[in-house]
Short mmCIF file of C-alpha atoms and ligand atoms in Angstrom, two decimals:
data_model
loop_
_atom_site.label_atom_id
_atom_site.label_comp_id
_atom_site.label_asym_id
_atom_site.label_seq_id
_atom_site.Cartn_x
_atom_site.Cartn_y
_atom_site.Cartn_z
CA UNK A 29 -25.66 18.32 21.94
CA UNK A 30 -25.47 17.15 18.36
CA UNK A 31 -22.14 17.81 16.78
CA UNK A 32 -22.25 17.40 12.98
CA UNK A 33 -18.56 16.53 12.91
CA UNK A 34 -18.97 13.60 15.26
CA UNK A 35 -21.89 12.33 13.17
CA UNK A 36 -19.62 12.36 10.13
CA UNK A 37 -16.97 10.54 12.12
CA UNK A 38 -19.45 7.86 13.20
CA UNK A 39 -20.63 7.43 9.66
CA UNK A 40 -17.09 6.77 8.42
CA UNK A 41 -16.25 4.57 11.39
CA UNK A 42 -19.25 2.41 10.65
CA UNK A 43 -18.36 2.19 6.96
CA UNK A 44 -14.84 1.20 7.97
CA UNK A 45 -16.11 -1.50 10.36
CA UNK A 46 -18.26 -2.94 7.59
CA UNK A 47 -15.34 -2.84 5.19
CA UNK A 48 -13.11 -4.75 7.59
CA UNK A 49 -15.73 -7.38 8.34
CA UNK A 50 -17.14 -8.01 4.88
CA UNK A 51 -14.17 -7.32 2.61
CA UNK A 52 -11.20 -8.25 4.77
CA UNK A 53 -12.07 -10.74 7.53
CA UNK A 54 -14.64 -12.73 5.55
CA UNK A 55 -12.09 -13.14 2.75
CA UNK A 56 -9.58 -14.67 5.11
CA UNK A 57 -7.17 -11.99 6.35
CA UNK A 58 -6.31 -12.95 9.94
CA UNK A 59 -3.34 -10.88 11.10
CA UNK A 60 -4.70 -8.90 14.07
CA UNK A 61 -2.31 -5.98 13.64
CA UNK A 62 -3.40 -5.57 10.02
CA UNK A 63 -7.10 -5.75 10.90
CA UNK A 64 -6.50 -3.13 13.57
CA UNK A 65 -4.68 -0.92 11.08
CA UNK A 66 -7.48 -1.26 8.49
CA UNK A 67 -9.93 -0.33 11.24
CA UNK A 68 -7.90 2.69 12.28
CA UNK A 69 -6.61 4.37 9.11
CA UNK A 70 -9.17 6.91 7.80
CA UNK A 71 -9.27 5.83 4.15
CA UNK A 72 -11.76 8.61 3.31
CA UNK A 73 -8.95 11.12 3.92
CA UNK A 74 -6.81 9.45 1.22
CA UNK A 75 -9.30 9.89 -1.66
CA UNK A 76 -10.27 13.07 -3.52
CA UNK A 77 -13.16 14.97 -1.91
CA UNK A 78 -15.55 13.93 -4.72
CA UNK A 79 -15.08 10.23 -3.85
CA UNK A 80 -15.28 10.58 -0.08
CA UNK A 81 -18.59 8.68 0.11
CA UNK A 82 -17.11 5.81 -1.90
CA UNK A 83 -13.92 5.55 0.13
CA UNK A 84 -14.95 2.29 1.84
CA UNK A 85 -16.34 0.61 -1.28
CA UNK A 86 -14.94 -2.73 -2.37
CA UNK A 87 -12.94 -1.20 -5.22
CA UNK A 88 -10.00 0.94 -6.24
CA UNK A 89 -10.71 4.67 -6.77
CA UNK A 90 -9.14 7.39 -8.92
CA UNK A 91 -6.67 9.69 -7.12
CA UNK A 92 -5.87 11.93 -10.10
CA UNK A 93 -2.92 11.81 -12.52
CA UNK A 94 -4.42 8.60 -13.99
CA UNK A 95 -3.55 6.69 -10.83
CA UNK A 96 -5.66 4.80 -8.28
CA UNK A 97 -5.77 3.96 -4.59
CA UNK A 98 -5.89 0.14 -4.40
CA UNK A 99 -8.95 -1.83 -3.33
CA UNK A 100 -8.98 -2.24 0.49
CA UNK A 101 -8.79 -6.05 0.34
CA UNK A 102 -5.75 -5.98 -1.93
CA UNK A 103 -3.97 -3.61 0.47
CA UNK A 104 -4.74 -5.91 3.43
CA UNK A 105 -3.80 -9.05 1.48
CA UNK A 106 -0.47 -7.69 0.19
CA UNK A 107 0.37 -6.46 3.69
CA UNK A 108 -0.40 -9.88 5.20
CA UNK A 109 1.73 -11.67 2.61
CA UNK A 110 4.61 -9.35 3.54
CA UNK A 111 4.43 -10.55 7.20
CA UNK A 112 4.85 -7.20 8.95
CA UNK A 113 5.93 -6.88 12.57
CA UNK A 114 7.16 -3.98 14.71
CA UNK A 115 10.82 -4.94 14.26
CA UNK A 116 10.74 -4.62 10.46
CA UNK A 117 11.61 -1.97 7.90
CA UNK A 118 9.59 -1.70 4.68
CA UNK A 119 10.09 -0.16 1.25
CA UNK A 120 7.05 0.68 -0.84
CA UNK A 121 7.26 1.55 -4.53
CA UNK A 122 4.29 3.66 -5.68
CA UNK A 123 3.19 5.89 -2.78
CA UNK A 124 0.10 7.13 -4.64
CA UNK A 125 -2.34 8.38 -2.01
CA UNK A 126 -0.17 7.13 0.87
CA UNK A 127 -2.83 4.68 2.06
CA UNK A 128 -0.77 1.49 1.75
CA UNK A 129 2.15 3.31 3.39
CA UNK A 130 -0.09 4.23 6.34
CA UNK A 131 -1.31 0.63 6.77
CA UNK A 132 2.30 -0.56 6.70
CA UNK A 133 3.37 2.15 9.13
CA UNK A 134 0.84 0.85 11.67
CA UNK A 135 2.40 -2.59 11.54
CA UNK A 136 6.17 -2.12 11.05
CA UNK A 137 8.88 0.09 12.52
CA UNK A 138 9.68 2.28 9.53
CA UNK A 139 8.36 2.77 5.98
CA UNK A 140 10.25 4.23 3.03
CA UNK A 141 8.06 5.01 0.05
CA UNK A 142 8.94 6.21 -3.45
CA UNK A 143 6.56 7.91 -5.91
CA UNK A 144 7.35 8.80 -9.51
CA UNK A 145 4.73 11.57 -9.92
CA UNK A 146 6.11 14.67 -8.14
CA UNK A 147 2.69 16.13 -7.20
CA UNK A 148 1.51 12.82 -5.71
CA UNK A 149 4.76 12.45 -3.76
CA UNK A 150 4.33 15.93 -2.34
CA UNK A 151 0.61 15.56 -1.58
CA UNK A 152 0.93 12.18 0.12
CA UNK A 153 3.96 13.24 2.17
CA UNK A 154 1.90 16.21 3.39
CA UNK A 155 -1.16 14.05 4.11
CA UNK A 156 0.84 11.47 6.08
CA UNK A 157 2.56 14.20 8.07
CA UNK A 158 -0.80 15.81 8.93
CA UNK A 159 -2.09 12.44 10.09
CA UNK A 160 0.88 12.14 12.43
CA UNK A 161 2.89 9.40 10.69
CA UNK A 162 6.43 10.18 11.76
CA UNK A 163 7.72 6.72 10.72
CA UNK A 164 7.09 7.17 6.98
CA UNK A 165 9.55 8.83 4.62
CA UNK A 166 8.28 9.64 1.10
CA UNK A 167 10.49 10.66 -1.78
CA UNK A 168 9.96 11.51 -5.40
CA UNK A 169 11.85 9.27 -7.80
CA UNK A 170 11.94 6.12 -9.92
CA UNK A 171 11.41 3.18 -7.56
CA UNK A 172 13.14 0.86 -10.01
CA UNK A 173 16.42 1.70 -8.27
CA UNK A 174 15.00 1.07 -4.78
CA UNK A 175 16.49 3.12 -1.95
CA UNK A 176 20.00 1.78 -1.36
CA UNK A 177 20.83 4.17 1.47
CA UNK A 178 18.27 2.56 3.81
CA UNK A 179 18.56 -1.01 2.57
CA UNK A 180 18.33 -3.91 3.25
CA UNK A 181 14.55 -4.05 3.69
CA UNK A 182 12.60 -6.82 5.41
CA UNK A 183 9.61 -5.99 3.25
CA UNK A 184 9.33 -4.57 -0.27
CA UNK A 185 5.84 -3.88 -1.61
CA UNK A 186 5.42 -2.69 -5.19
CA UNK A 187 2.01 -1.23 -6.02
CA UNK A 188 2.40 -0.79 -9.79
CA UNK A 189 2.63 -3.63 -12.31
CA UNK A 190 6.06 -4.25 -13.82
CA UNK A 191 6.86 -6.57 -16.70
CA UNK A 192 9.87 -7.86 -14.80
CA UNK A 193 11.03 -7.73 -11.21
CA UNK A 194 13.47 -4.82 -10.84
CA UNK A 195 16.91 -6.27 -9.97
CA UNK A 196 17.85 -3.56 -7.45
CA UNK A 197 14.74 -4.41 -5.37
CA UNK A 198 15.88 -8.03 -5.08
CA UNK A 199 19.40 -6.90 -4.15
CA UNK A 200 18.02 -4.62 -1.43
CA UNK A 201 15.93 -7.36 0.17
CA UNK A 202 17.21 -8.52 3.58
CA UNK A 203 17.82 -12.17 4.47
CA UNK A 204 14.34 -13.68 5.06
CA UNK A 205 12.96 -10.55 3.41
CA UNK A 206 9.71 -10.66 1.45
CA UNK A 207 9.01 -8.82 -1.81
CA UNK A 208 5.43 -8.58 -3.11
CA UNK A 209 4.93 -7.33 -6.68
CA UNK A 210 2.32 -7.49 -9.45
CA UNK A 211 3.93 -8.77 -12.66
CA UNK A 212 2.47 -8.56 -16.13
CA UNK A 213 1.64 -6.34 -19.04
CA UNK A 214 -0.17 -3.13 -18.14
CA UNK A 215 -3.30 -3.77 -20.17
CA UNK A 216 -3.60 -7.44 -19.23
CA UNK A 217 -4.41 -9.28 -16.02
CA UNK A 218 -1.30 -9.45 -13.86
CA UNK A 219 -0.05 -11.94 -11.35
CA UNK A 220 0.86 -11.09 -7.78
CA UNK A 221 4.28 -12.62 -7.03
CA UNK A 222 6.01 -13.22 -3.70
CA UNK A 223 9.79 -13.49 -3.49
CA UNK A 224 11.45 -14.63 -0.26
CA UNK A 225 15.23 -14.42 0.22
CA UNK A 226 16.52 -17.53 2.03
CA UNK A 227 20.24 -18.07 2.52
CA UNK A 228 20.81 -15.52 -0.22
CA UNK A 229 18.62 -17.48 -2.66
CA UNK A 230 15.26 -16.36 -4.01
CA UNK A 231 12.14 -18.48 -3.58
CA UNK A 232 9.31 -17.42 -5.82
CA UNK A 233 5.59 -18.10 -5.48
CA UNK A 234 2.58 -17.06 -7.50
CA UNK A 235 -0.27 -15.80 -5.35
CA UNK A 236 -3.27 -14.53 -7.29
CA UNK A 237 -4.40 -12.45 -10.24
CA UNK A 238 -4.62 -8.68 -9.88
CA UNK A 239 -4.91 -5.47 -11.85
CA UNK A 240 -2.60 -2.55 -11.13
CA UNK A 241 -1.60 0.65 -12.93
CA UNK A 242 1.64 0.34 -14.92
CA UNK A 243 5.09 0.64 -13.38
CA UNK A 244 6.71 3.64 -15.04
CA UNK A 245 10.30 4.66 -15.68
CA UNK A 246 11.76 8.15 -15.53
N1 SAH B 29 0.03 2.37 -2.94
C1 SAH B 29 -0.81 3.37 -3.54
C2 SAH B 29 -1.33 2.89 -4.88
C3 SAH B 29 -0.93 3.86 -5.90
S1 SAH B 29 -1.12 3.38 -7.59
C4 SAH B 29 -1.94 3.77 -2.60
O1 SAH B 29 -2.08 3.15 -1.53
O2 SAH B 29 -2.65 4.73 -2.89
C5 SAH B 29 0.56 3.13 -8.05
C6 SAH B 29 1.48 4.31 -7.93
O3 SAH B 29 2.75 3.89 -8.41
C7 SAH B 29 1.10 5.54 -8.75
O4 SAH B 29 1.00 6.65 -7.93
C8 SAH B 29 2.27 5.66 -9.74
O5 SAH B 29 2.59 7.00 -10.06
C9 SAH B 29 3.41 4.99 -8.98
N2 SAH B 29 4.52 4.50 -9.79
C10 SAH B 29 4.48 3.92 -11.02
N3 SAH B 29 5.72 3.59 -11.41
C11 SAH B 29 6.58 3.98 -10.40
C12 SAH B 29 8.00 3.93 -10.21
N4 SAH B 29 8.82 3.43 -11.14
N5 SAH B 29 8.50 4.40 -9.05
C13 SAH B 29 7.71 4.94 -8.10
N6 SAH B 29 6.36 5.03 -8.24
C14 SAH B 29 5.80 4.55 -9.36
#
């Protein structure tokens, strides 16, 4: 029997396999847990219906409200830099579609994610719940302040470009914690920065150039 739904499923699985091989593995991402997560999470369910056939393209895509879901490689790369493992707790600023949160949730114990656009916060919380992610908590708010109640975090990933690193996010980073954030002016090319907290001190490294939507304030 031919089931049209399973054909669809195969089509997306194949697109996802290609994505992982060509965009992620060939560009050097090695962490097995992350590759497995990229292979598992149905990215086509995180984009608007009209972009479903482009979900596995090598690019960001619009998700409404002038925001975007990041390019698959950037999601994998930022996750790898953050060094996830099942003992860790992560904070994400900029939930957007929820895709990065889902990839993190596959590789760490618990994910807290903050989104400043109320409709996006609501939609992504709903999507992640429907997909069965019980280890992600999404809230609406200004991520500048972090989420003190659940701090410290082993991982902080910011998915919008700030002009400076928000102080509260550094304060809420655990010892040996890793914070990944794009820094730069909204209209210019930005730099992806990694901060690592060692013996209470911050070590900073510059990773690569990126382009993200602006970090907003309430
Ligand atoms: N990680 C997302 C990418 C979303 S784009 C994904 O995987 O789809 C960046 C998101 O950051 C946007 O949804 C934007 O509304 C949000 N954002 C911008 N400034 C913010 C802030 N101060 N606090 C929380 N979210 C913010």
